[in-house]
Amino acid sequence: TTFNSVAIGWHNFIKRSFILDASNNILDINGTLLIVVSMKEESTAVFVPQNPLLNTIQEMFNDDKTADVCFEVANGADEVEKDEQIAGGSTSFHAHTLILKKCAPMLADLVSNGGEKGGMISVQVSDVQPDIFRHLLWYVYGGKTAEDTLKAHAKDIIDAADKYSIVNLKLEAEAAYVESTTFTAENVLDNLLYADATNLALLKEAAIDFIAGNGEQIIDEVTFSLIPGRLMKDLVVATTRRVKESKNEVTTDMKLMRVSELRRKLNEKGLDVDGSREAMIASLIRSESVGINATLLEAEDELNEDEDENNAEEE
């Protein structure tokens, strides 16, 4: 390559005859020349460590030296983690009242005020297995439960998270359960009734989608009299949405939106993402109504201010 009559680049190149010479064993059996290019990019960005707050909080998990609460979780048949203390038929989990109040209010409500000032408060828990309670508490401290663990213990985690209102963990376990479940004519009704009883909108949507798309397969297998009448609306929604999706039609009608989209919109507005489709839609409609009213009030205030300024100028 030349630039302003000055040659730039490499001057020494391998000769074509050398490449074609079979004795040099450069080409493969198909006569192809393989060229491997390695590139190294110099890092110019300044390294700044992340905020250590999350790691600090996680280091406080089950720390009996700084904790002021001890949950005594009754042992069941399941094995418990080896790093928890086992005594008297229960597993001890240490926690901090302040973290519980901010991240798990219903667990905080279990903490009585009967303990001595500055002493450890003991709380008995008998309705959750120790290994499941550990996942709950670890999540409260900012921890992440492995995907395979969520799938293996999905229902137990869902039930416990629902009981103690740890909503995001419940939704994560629900998503893992839906992803790992293969719906069949034999299990779809059980999953649908479980979803309805536990307020699992995503699981309910998946079960009803299966029913809507596999009518011939389940018509003689499912006892439809066991399906609550209130779920018929969900079935109509699923059927209507299925028709629109088959035509590649995009809809902005909230009544036809999927659960994940409704939850995303609620989360963006800082609203509760747990609940039935109807509850989520109603919450979004109320939020939009409040927003419209607020906009109208702002516009009215601006008009009043303009009117006051005009009156002042006339005077």
mmCIF file of C-alpha atoms in Angstrom:
data_model
loop_
_atom_site.group_PDB
_atom_site.id
_atom_site.type_symbol
_atom_site.label_atom_id
_atom_site.label_comp_id
_atom_site.label_asym_id
_atom_site.label_seq_id
_atom_site.Cartn_x
_atom_site.Cartn_y
_atom_site.Cartn_z
ATOM 1 C CA THR A 1 0.000 0.000 0.000
ATOM 2 C CA THR A 2 1.294 3.479 -0.817
ATOM 3 C CA PHE A 3 0.301 6.836 0.595
ATOM 4 C CA ASN A 4 1.766 9.990 -0.959
ATOM 5 C CA SER A 5 4.396 7.790 -2.693
ATOM 6 C CA VAL A 6 5.460 6.340 0.690
ATOM 7 C CA ALA A 7 5.089 2.583 1.105
ATOM 8 C CA ILE A 8 3.446 1.458 4.350
ATOM 9 C CA GLY A 9 2.710 -2.001 5.716
ATOM 10 C CA TRP A 10 4.684 -5.252 5.773
ATOM 11 C CA HIS A 11 7.395 -5.742 3.194
ATOM 12 C CA ASN A 12 7.947 -9.468 3.635
ATOM 13 C CA PHE A 13 5.147 -11.724 2.350
ATOM 14 C CA ILE A 14 5.024 -15.476 1.965
ATOM 15 C CA LYS A 15 5.334 -16.494 -1.665
ATOM 16 C CA ARG A 16 2.406 -18.149 -3.432
ATOM 17 C CA SER A 17 4.669 -20.894 -4.752
ATOM 18 C CA PHE A 18 5.747 -21.713 -1.206
ATOM 19 C CA ILE A 19 2.109 -22.014 -0.093
ATOM 20 C CA LEU A 20 1.209 -24.251 -3.040
ATOM 21 C CA ASP A 21 4.177 -26.544 -2.463
ATOM 22 C CA ALA A 22 2.607 -29.660 -0.882
ATOM 23 C CA SER A 23 5.888 -30.520 0.851
ATOM 24 C CA ASN A 24 5.464 -27.457 3.090
ATOM 25 C CA ASN A 25 2.153 -28.868 4.399
ATOM 26 C CA ILE A 26 0.462 -25.452 4.580
ATOM 27 C CA LEU A 27 -2.825 -26.163 2.806
ATOM 28 C CA ASP A 28 -5.311 -28.735 4.100
ATOM 29 C CA ILE A 29 -6.489 -31.721 2.085
ATOM 30 C CA ASN A 30 -9.072 -29.523 0.337
ATOM 31 C CA GLY A 31 -6.480 -26.947 -0.680
ATOM 32 C CA THR A 32 -7.771 -24.436 1.850
ATOM 33 C CA LEU A 33 -5.478 -21.937 3.520
ATOM 34 C CA LEU A 34 -6.433 -21.396 7.154
ATOM 35 C CA ILE A 35 -5.441 -18.015 8.565
ATOM 36 C CA VAL A 36 -5.707 -17.460 12.319
ATOM 37 C CA VAL A 37 -5.869 -13.830 13.389
ATOM 38 C CA SER A 38 -5.381 -12.856 17.031
ATOM 39 C CA MET A 39 -6.249 -9.382 18.229
ATOM 40 C CA LYS A 40 -5.515 -7.850 21.592
ATOM 41 C CA GLU A 41 -7.281 -4.709 22.673
ATOM 42 C CA GLU A 42 -5.529 -2.462 25.104
ATOM 43 C CA SER A 43 -7.823 -1.595 27.998
ATOM 44 C CA THR A 44 -8.091 2.155 28.380
ATOM 45 C CA ALA A 45 -10.989 2.233 30.854
ATOM 46 C CA VAL A 46 -10.161 3.126 34.421
ATOM 47 C CA PHE A 47 -10.975 0.296 36.827
ATOM 48 C CA VAL A 48 -13.250 1.267 39.685
ATOM 49 C CA PRO A 49 -14.465 -1.412 42.142
ATOM 50 C CA GLN A 50 -18.212 -1.827 42.554
ATOM 51 C CA ASN A 51 -20.093 -0.538 45.554
ATOM 52 C CA PRO A 52 -19.359 -3.112 48.296
ATOM 53 C CA LEU A 53 -22.715 -2.701 50.058
ATOM 54 C CA LEU A 54 -24.283 -5.889 48.671
ATOM 55 C CA ASN A 55 -21.264 -7.995 49.602
ATOM 56 C CA THR A 56 -21.237 -6.425 53.054
ATOM 57 C CA ILE A 57 -24.895 -7.283 53.624
ATOM 58 C CA GLN A 58 -24.404 -10.833 52.362
ATOM 59 C CA GLU A 59 -21.493 -11.269 54.772
ATOM 60 C CA MET A 60 -23.965 -10.539 57.565
ATOM 61 C CA PHE A 61 -26.141 -13.487 56.523
ATOM 62 C CA ASN A 62 -26.507 -15.939 59.420
ATOM 63 C CA ASP A 63 -23.842 -14.078 61.387
ATOM 64 C CA ASP A 64 -24.532 -14.845 65.043
ATOM 65 C CA LYS A 65 -22.024 -12.224 66.212
ATOM 66 C CA THR A 66 -23.949 -9.234 64.825
ATOM 67 C CA ALA A 67 -27.493 -10.651 64.668
ATOM 68 C CA ASP A 68 -30.259 -9.771 67.114
ATOM 69 C CA VAL A 69 -32.769 -12.414 65.962
ATOM 70 C CA CYS A 70 -32.507 -16.191 65.898
ATOM 71 C CA PHE A 71 -35.058 -18.203 63.930
ATOM 72 C CA GLU A 72 -35.376 -21.735 65.285
ATOM 73 C CA VAL A 73 -36.730 -23.690 62.310
ATOM 74 C CA ALA A 74 -38.072 -27.138 63.179
ATOM 75 C CA ASN A 75 -36.128 -29.892 61.437
ATOM 76 C CA GLY A 76 -37.947 -32.186 59.068
ATOM 77 C CA ALA A 77 -36.913 -35.204 57.096
ATOM 78 C CA ASP A 78 -34.833 -33.174 54.657
ATOM 79 C CA GLU A 79 -31.145 -32.679 55.236
ATOM 80 C CA VAL A 80 -30.045 -29.202 56.281
ATOM 81 C CA GLU A 81 -27.023 -27.188 55.290
ATOM 82 C CA LYS A 82 -23.969 -28.157 57.304
ATOM 83 C CA ASP A 83 -23.060 -24.575 58.295
ATOM 84 C CA GLU A 84 -26.216 -24.074 60.369
ATOM 85 C CA GLN A 85 -26.264 -25.057 64.017
ATOM 86 C CA ILE A 86 -28.587 -27.950 64.788
ATOM 87 C CA ALA A 87 -29.897 -28.191 68.325
ATOM 88 C CA GLY A 88 -33.015 -29.570 69.969
ATOM 89 C CA GLY A 89 -34.649 -30.715 66.742
ATOM 90 C CA SER A 90 -34.348 -27.327 65.052
ATOM 91 C CA THR A 91 -31.958 -25.404 62.826
ATOM 92 C CA SER A 92 -30.828 -21.942 63.885
ATOM 93 C CA PHE A 93 -30.725 -19.026 61.454
ATOM 94 C CA HIS A 94 -29.460 -15.659 62.679
ATOM 95 C CA ALA A 95 -30.796 -12.422 61.243
ATOM 96 C CA HIS A 96 -30.984 -8.672 61.804
ATOM 97 C CA THR A 97 -34.207 -6.880 62.689
ATOM 98 C CA LEU A 98 -33.420 -3.809 60.580
ATOM 99 C CA ILE A 99 -32.858 -5.873 57.417
ATOM 100 C CA LEU A 100 -36.005 -7.905 58.042
ATOM 101 C CA LYS A 101 -38.128 -4.770 58.505
ATOM 102 C CA LYS A 102 -36.939 -3.347 55.198
ATOM 103 C CA CYS A 103 -36.797 -6.509 53.085
ATOM 104 C CA ALA A 104 -39.145 -9.048 54.704
ATOM 105 C CA PRO A 105 -41.772 -7.277 56.851
ATOM 106 C CA MET A 106 -43.769 -10.442 57.487
ATOM 107 C CA LEU A 107 -40.700 -12.188 58.873
ATOM 108 C CA ALA A 108 -40.062 -9.098 60.959
ATOM 109 C CA ASP A 109 -43.599 -9.390 62.340
ATOM 110 C CA LEU A 110 -42.651 -12.759 63.805
ATOM 111 C CA VAL A 111 -40.051 -11.085 65.946
ATOM 112 C CA SER A 112 -41.563 -10.468 69.368
ATOM 113 C CA ASN A 113 -40.609 -7.626 71.654
ATOM 114 C CA GLY A 114 -40.352 -9.917 74.639
ATOM 115 C CA GLY A 115 -36.619 -10.419 74.523
ATOM 116 C CA GLU A 116 -34.235 -8.687 76.859
ATOM 117 C CA LYS A 117 -32.939 -5.332 75.744
ATOM 118 C CA GLY A 118 -29.810 -5.895 73.699
ATOM 119 C CA GLY A 119 -30.265 -9.654 73.832
ATOM 120 C CA MET A 120 -30.976 -12.225 71.132
ATOM 121 C CA ILE A 121 -34.668 -12.668 70.274
ATOM 122 C CA SER A 122 -35.677 -16.256 69.522
ATOM 123 C CA VAL A 123 -38.464 -17.014 67.047
ATOM 124 C CA GLN A 124 -39.926 -20.471 66.458
ATOM 125 C CA VAL A 125 -40.798 -21.480 62.866
ATOM 126 C CA SER A 126 -42.507 -24.810 62.250
ATOM 127 C CA ASP A 127 -44.221 -24.445 58.862
ATOM 128 C CA VAL A 128 -41.162 -24.306 56.584
ATOM 129 C CA GLN A 129 -38.359 -26.818 56.100
ATOM 130 C CA PRO A 130 -34.914 -25.508 57.169
ATOM 131 C CA ASP A 131 -33.374 -25.807 53.687
ATOM 132 C CA ILE A 132 -36.260 -23.818 52.189
ATOM 133 C CA PHE A 133 -36.107 -21.206 54.967
ATOM 134 C CA ARG A 134 -32.412 -20.804 54.229
ATOM 135 C CA HIS A 135 -33.203 -19.915 50.596
ATOM 136 C CA LEU A 136 -35.760 -17.340 51.803
ATOM 137 C CA LEU A 137 -33.391 -15.696 54.249
ATOM 138 C CA TRP A 138 -30.470 -15.738 51.808
ATOM 139 C CA TYR A 139 -32.666 -13.963 49.250
ATOM 140 C CA VAL A 140 -33.632 -11.349 51.863
ATOM 141 C CA TYR A 141 -29.922 -10.598 52.269
ATOM 142 C CA GLY A 142 -29.524 -10.031 48.528
ATOM 143 C CA GLY A 143 -28.503 -13.568 47.639
ATOM 144 C CA LYS A 144 -29.354 -15.443 44.455
ATOM 145 C CA THR A 145 -30.756 -18.968 44.370
ATOM 146 C CA ALA A 146 -29.308 -21.191 41.655
ATOM 147 C CA GLU A 147 -31.630 -21.962 38.755
ATOM 148 C CA ASP A 148 -31.415 -25.726 39.241
ATOM 149 C CA THR A 149 -32.287 -25.305 42.925
ATOM 150 C CA LEU A 150 -35.292 -23.162 42.047
ATOM 151 C CA LYS A 151 -36.503 -25.814 39.633
ATOM 152 C CA ALA A 152 -35.904 -28.685 42.053
ATOM 153 C CA HIS A 153 -37.707 -27.014 44.983
ATOM 154 C CA ALA A 154 -40.008 -24.646 43.093
ATOM 155 C CA LYS A 155 -43.285 -25.447 44.835
ATOM 156 C CA ASP A 156 -41.781 -25.441 48.345
ATOM 157 C CA ILE A 157 -40.071 -22.096 47.685
ATOM 158 C CA ILE A 158 -43.228 -20.648 46.120
ATOM 159 C CA ASP A 159 -45.363 -21.684 49.096
ATOM 160 C CA ALA A 160 -42.905 -20.317 51.666
ATOM 161 C CA ALA A 161 -42.235 -17.078 49.768
ATOM 162 C CA ASP A 162 -45.971 -16.584 49.334
ATOM 163 C CA LYS A 163 -46.602 -17.193 53.036
ATOM 164 C CA TYR A 164 -43.994 -14.611 54.096
ATOM 165 C CA SER A 165 -44.645 -12.229 51.199
ATOM 166 C CA ILE A 166 -41.178 -12.362 49.662
ATOM 167 C CA VAL A 167 -42.698 -11.559 46.298
ATOM 168 C CA ASN A 168 -39.714 -11.466 43.953
ATOM 169 C CA LEU A 169 -38.451 -14.850 45.113
ATOM 170 C CA LYS A 170 -41.942 -16.274 44.629
ATOM 171 C CA LEU A 171 -42.010 -14.945 41.052
ATOM 172 C CA GLU A 172 -38.519 -16.291 40.315
ATOM 173 C CA ALA A 173 -39.499 -19.734 41.564
ATOM 174 C CA GLU A 174 -42.748 -19.547 39.576
ATOM 175 C CA ALA A 175 -40.838 -18.711 36.381
ATOM 176 C CA ALA A 176 -38.429 -21.608 37.032
ATOM 177 C CA TYR A 177 -41.367 -23.963 37.610
ATOM 178 C CA VAL A 178 -43.075 -22.912 34.372
ATOM 179 C CA GLU A 179 -39.831 -23.293 32.422
ATOM 180 C CA SER A 180 -39.159 -26.774 33.817
ATOM 181 C CA THR A 181 -42.720 -28.113 33.500
ATOM 182 C CA THR A 182 -43.902 -30.034 30.468
ATOM 183 C CA PHE A 183 -47.666 -29.666 30.387
ATOM 184 C CA THR A 184 -49.709 -32.714 29.508
ATOM 185 C CA ALA A 185 -53.379 -33.625 29.480
ATOM 186 C CA GLU A 186 -52.757 -35.484 32.724
ATOM 187 C CA ASN A 187 -51.115 -32.666 34.714
ATOM 188 C CA VAL A 188 -52.548 -29.452 33.267
ATOM 189 C CA LEU A 189 -55.593 -29.385 35.548
ATOM 190 C CA ASP A 190 -53.530 -29.904 38.719
ATOM 191 C CA ASN A 191 -51.182 -27.106 37.653
ATOM 192 C CA LEU A 192 -54.081 -24.809 36.805
ATOM 193 C CA LEU A 193 -55.806 -25.347 40.157
ATOM 194 C CA TYR A 194 -52.511 -24.913 42.022
ATOM 195 C CA ALA A 195 -51.809 -21.667 40.151
ATOM 196 C CA ASP A 196 -55.297 -20.371 40.922
ATOM 197 C CA ALA A 197 -55.039 -21.250 44.616
ATOM 198 C CA THR A 198 -51.571 -19.707 45.020
ATOM 199 C CA ASN A 199 -52.178 -16.658 42.815
ATOM 200 C CA LEU A 200 -49.536 -17.630 40.258
ATOM 201 C CA ALA A 201 -50.576 -15.641 37.208
ATOM 202 C CA LEU A 202 -47.693 -16.810 34.997
ATOM 203 C CA LEU A 203 -48.307 -20.501 35.709
ATOM 204 C CA LYS A 204 -52.038 -20.019 35.221
ATOM 205 C CA GLU A 205 -51.402 -18.351 31.850
ATOM 206 C CA ALA A 206 -49.119 -21.208 30.753
ATOM 207 C CA ALA A 207 -51.666 -23.870 31.777
ATOM 208 C CA ILE A 208 -54.546 -22.096 30.046
ATOM 209 C CA ASP A 209 -52.426 -21.545 26.921
ATOM 210 C CA PHE A 210 -51.866 -25.307 26.824
ATOM 211 C CA ILE A 211 -55.610 -25.940 27.128
ATOM 212 C CA ALA A 212 -56.395 -23.388 24.413
ATOM 213 C CA GLY A 213 -53.874 -24.911 22.026
ATOM 214 C CA ASN A 214 -54.517 -28.593 22.669
ATOM 215 C CA GLY A 215 -58.290 -28.943 22.722
ATOM 216 C CA GLU A 216 -58.431 -32.267 20.885
ATOM 217 C CA GLN A 217 -55.786 -33.770 23.160
ATOM 218 C CA ILE A 218 -57.432 -32.852 26.466
ATOM 219 C CA ILE A 219 -61.140 -32.868 25.650
ATOM 220 C CA ASP A 220 -61.565 -36.407 26.968
ATOM 221 C CA GLU A 221 -58.849 -36.214 29.625
ATOM 222 C CA VAL A 222 -59.711 -33.131 31.707
ATOM 223 C CA THR A 223 -62.669 -32.976 34.075
ATOM 224 C CA PHE A 224 -63.865 -29.494 33.148
ATOM 225 C CA SER A 225 -66.402 -29.419 35.966
ATOM 226 C CA LEU A 226 -63.466 -29.045 38.364
ATOM 227 C CA ILE A 227 -62.339 -25.808 36.696
ATOM 228 C CA PRO A 228 -63.726 -22.742 38.530
ATOM 229 C CA GLY A 229 -66.072 -20.666 36.396
ATOM 230 C CA ARG A 230 -64.005 -17.513 36.993
ATOM 231 C CA LEU A 231 -61.225 -19.023 34.854
ATOM 232 C CA MET A 232 -63.389 -19.054 31.737
ATOM 233 C CA LYS A 233 -62.479 -15.416 31.094
ATOM 234 C CA ASP A 234 -58.786 -16.370 31.112
ATOM 235 C CA LEU A 235 -59.536 -19.101 28.581
ATOM 236 C CA VAL A 236 -61.331 -16.624 26.305
ATOM 237 C CA VAL A 237 -58.388 -14.209 26.622
ATOM 238 C CA ALA A 238 -55.925 -16.979 25.732
ATOM 239 C CA THR A 239 -57.982 -18.052 22.719
ATOM 240 C CA THR A 240 -58.366 -14.478 21.443
ATOM 241 C CA ARG A 241 -54.684 -13.730 21.915
ATOM 242 C CA ARG A 242 -53.777 -16.976 20.166
ATOM 243 C CA VAL A 243 -55.798 -15.944 17.096
ATOM 244 C CA LYS A 244 -54.165 -12.501 16.994
ATOM 245 C CA GLU A 245 -50.666 -13.943 17.418
ATOM 246 C CA SER A 246 -51.294 -16.395 14.565
ATOM 247 C CA LYS A 247 -52.035 -13.363 12.350
ATOM 248 C CA ASN A 248 -48.955 -11.499 13.682
ATOM 249 C CA GLU A 249 -51.243 -8.798 15.019
ATOM 250 C CA VAL A 250 -49.794 -6.562 17.728
ATOM 251 C CA THR A 251 -52.191 -5.426 20.425
ATOM 252 C CA THR A 252 -51.807 -2.768 23.095
ATOM 253 C CA ASP A 253 -55.025 -3.794 24.818
ATOM 254 C CA MET A 254 -54.129 -4.575 28.425
ATOM 255 C CA LYS A 255 -56.886 -7.186 28.568
ATOM 256 C CA LEU A 256 -54.897 -9.290 26.088
ATOM 257 C CA MET A 257 -51.372 -8.586 27.346
ATOM 258 C CA ARG A 258 -49.285 -11.417 28.656
ATOM 259 C CA VAL A 259 -48.531 -11.635 32.365
ATOM 260 C CA SER A 260 -44.842 -10.776 31.923
ATOM 261 C CA GLU A 261 -45.723 -7.548 30.094
ATOM 262 C CA LEU A 262 -48.253 -6.565 32.753
ATOM 263 C CA ARG A 263 -45.681 -7.203 35.483
ATOM 264 C CA ARG A 264 -43.073 -5.184 33.592
ATOM 265 C CA LYS A 265 -45.429 -2.202 33.337
ATOM 266 C CA LEU A 266 -46.336 -2.448 37.026
ATOM 267 C CA ASN A 267 -42.685 -2.654 38.023
ATOM 268 C CA GLU A 268 -41.832 0.416 35.941
ATOM 269 C CA LYS A 269 -44.513 2.339 37.829
ATOM 270 C CA GLY A 270 -43.325 1.064 41.214
ATOM 271 C CA LEU A 271 -46.544 -0.915 41.764
ATOM 272 C CA ASP A 272 -47.113 -4.376 43.231
ATOM 273 C CA VAL A 273 -46.344 -7.047 40.617
ATOM 274 C CA ASP A 274 -47.947 -9.922 42.497
ATOM 275 C CA GLY A 275 -51.583 -10.766 41.840
ATOM 276 C CA SER A 276 -54.049 -12.062 39.292
ATOM 277 C CA ARG A 277 -54.367 -10.709 35.755
ATOM 278 C CA GLU A 278 -57.504 -8.825 36.784
ATOM 279 C CA ALA A 279 -55.771 -7.263 39.795
ATOM 280 C CA MET A 280 -52.750 -6.211 37.726
ATOM 281 C CA ILE A 281 -54.893 -4.676 34.990
ATOM 282 C CA ALA A 282 -57.019 -2.837 37.550
ATOM 283 C CA SER A 283 -53.881 -1.467 39.210
ATOM 284 C CA LEU A 284 -52.515 -0.203 35.891
ATOM 285 C CA ILE A 285 -55.835 1.440 34.995
ATOM 286 C CA ARG A 286 -55.958 3.204 38.379
ATOM 287 C CA SER A 287 -52.379 4.350 37.911
ATOM 288 C CA GLU A 288 -53.142 5.789 34.481
ATOM 289 C CA SER A 289 -56.258 7.518 35.832
ATOM 290 C CA VAL A 290 -54.223 9.090 38.611
ATOM 291 C CA GLY A 291 -51.627 10.204 36.072
ATOM 292 C CA ILE A 292 -54.278 11.783 33.841
ATOM 293 C CA ASN A 293 -55.862 13.569 36.810
ATOM 294 C CA ALA A 294 -52.477 14.854 37.928
ATOM 295 C CA THR A 295 -51.770 16.163 34.421
ATOM 296 C CA LEU A 296 -55.134 17.930 34.320
ATOM 297 C CA LEU A 297 -54.484 19.521 37.702
ATOM 298 C CA GLU A 298 -51.061 20.736 36.544
ATOM 299 C CA ALA A 299 -52.614 22.205 33.390
ATOM 300 C CA GLU A 300 -55.314 23.901 35.469
ATOM 301 C CA ASP A 301 -52.687 25.368 37.809
ATOM 302 C CA GLU A 302 -50.745 26.732 34.843
ATOM 303 C CA LEU A 303 -53.882 28.350 33.429
ATOM 304 C CA ASN A 304 -54.648 29.905 36.808
ATOM 305 C CA GLU A 305 -51.106 31.227 37.067
ATOM 306 C CA ASP A 306 -51.305 32.733 33.567
ATOM 307 C CA GLU A 307 -54.654 34.315 34.423
ATOM 308 C CA ASP A 308 -53.249 35.794 37.640
ATOM 309 C CA GLU A 309 -50.285 37.233 35.732
ATOM 310 C CA ASN A 310 -52.595 38.789 33.113
ATOM 311 C CA ASN A 311 -54.774 40.323 35.821
ATOM 312 C CA ALA A 312 -51.716 41.729 37.567
ATOM 313 C CA GLU A 313 -50.491 43.319 34.329
ATOM 314 C CA GLU A 314 -53.914 44.915 33.677
ATOM 315 C CA GLU A 315 -53.924 46.428 37.170
#
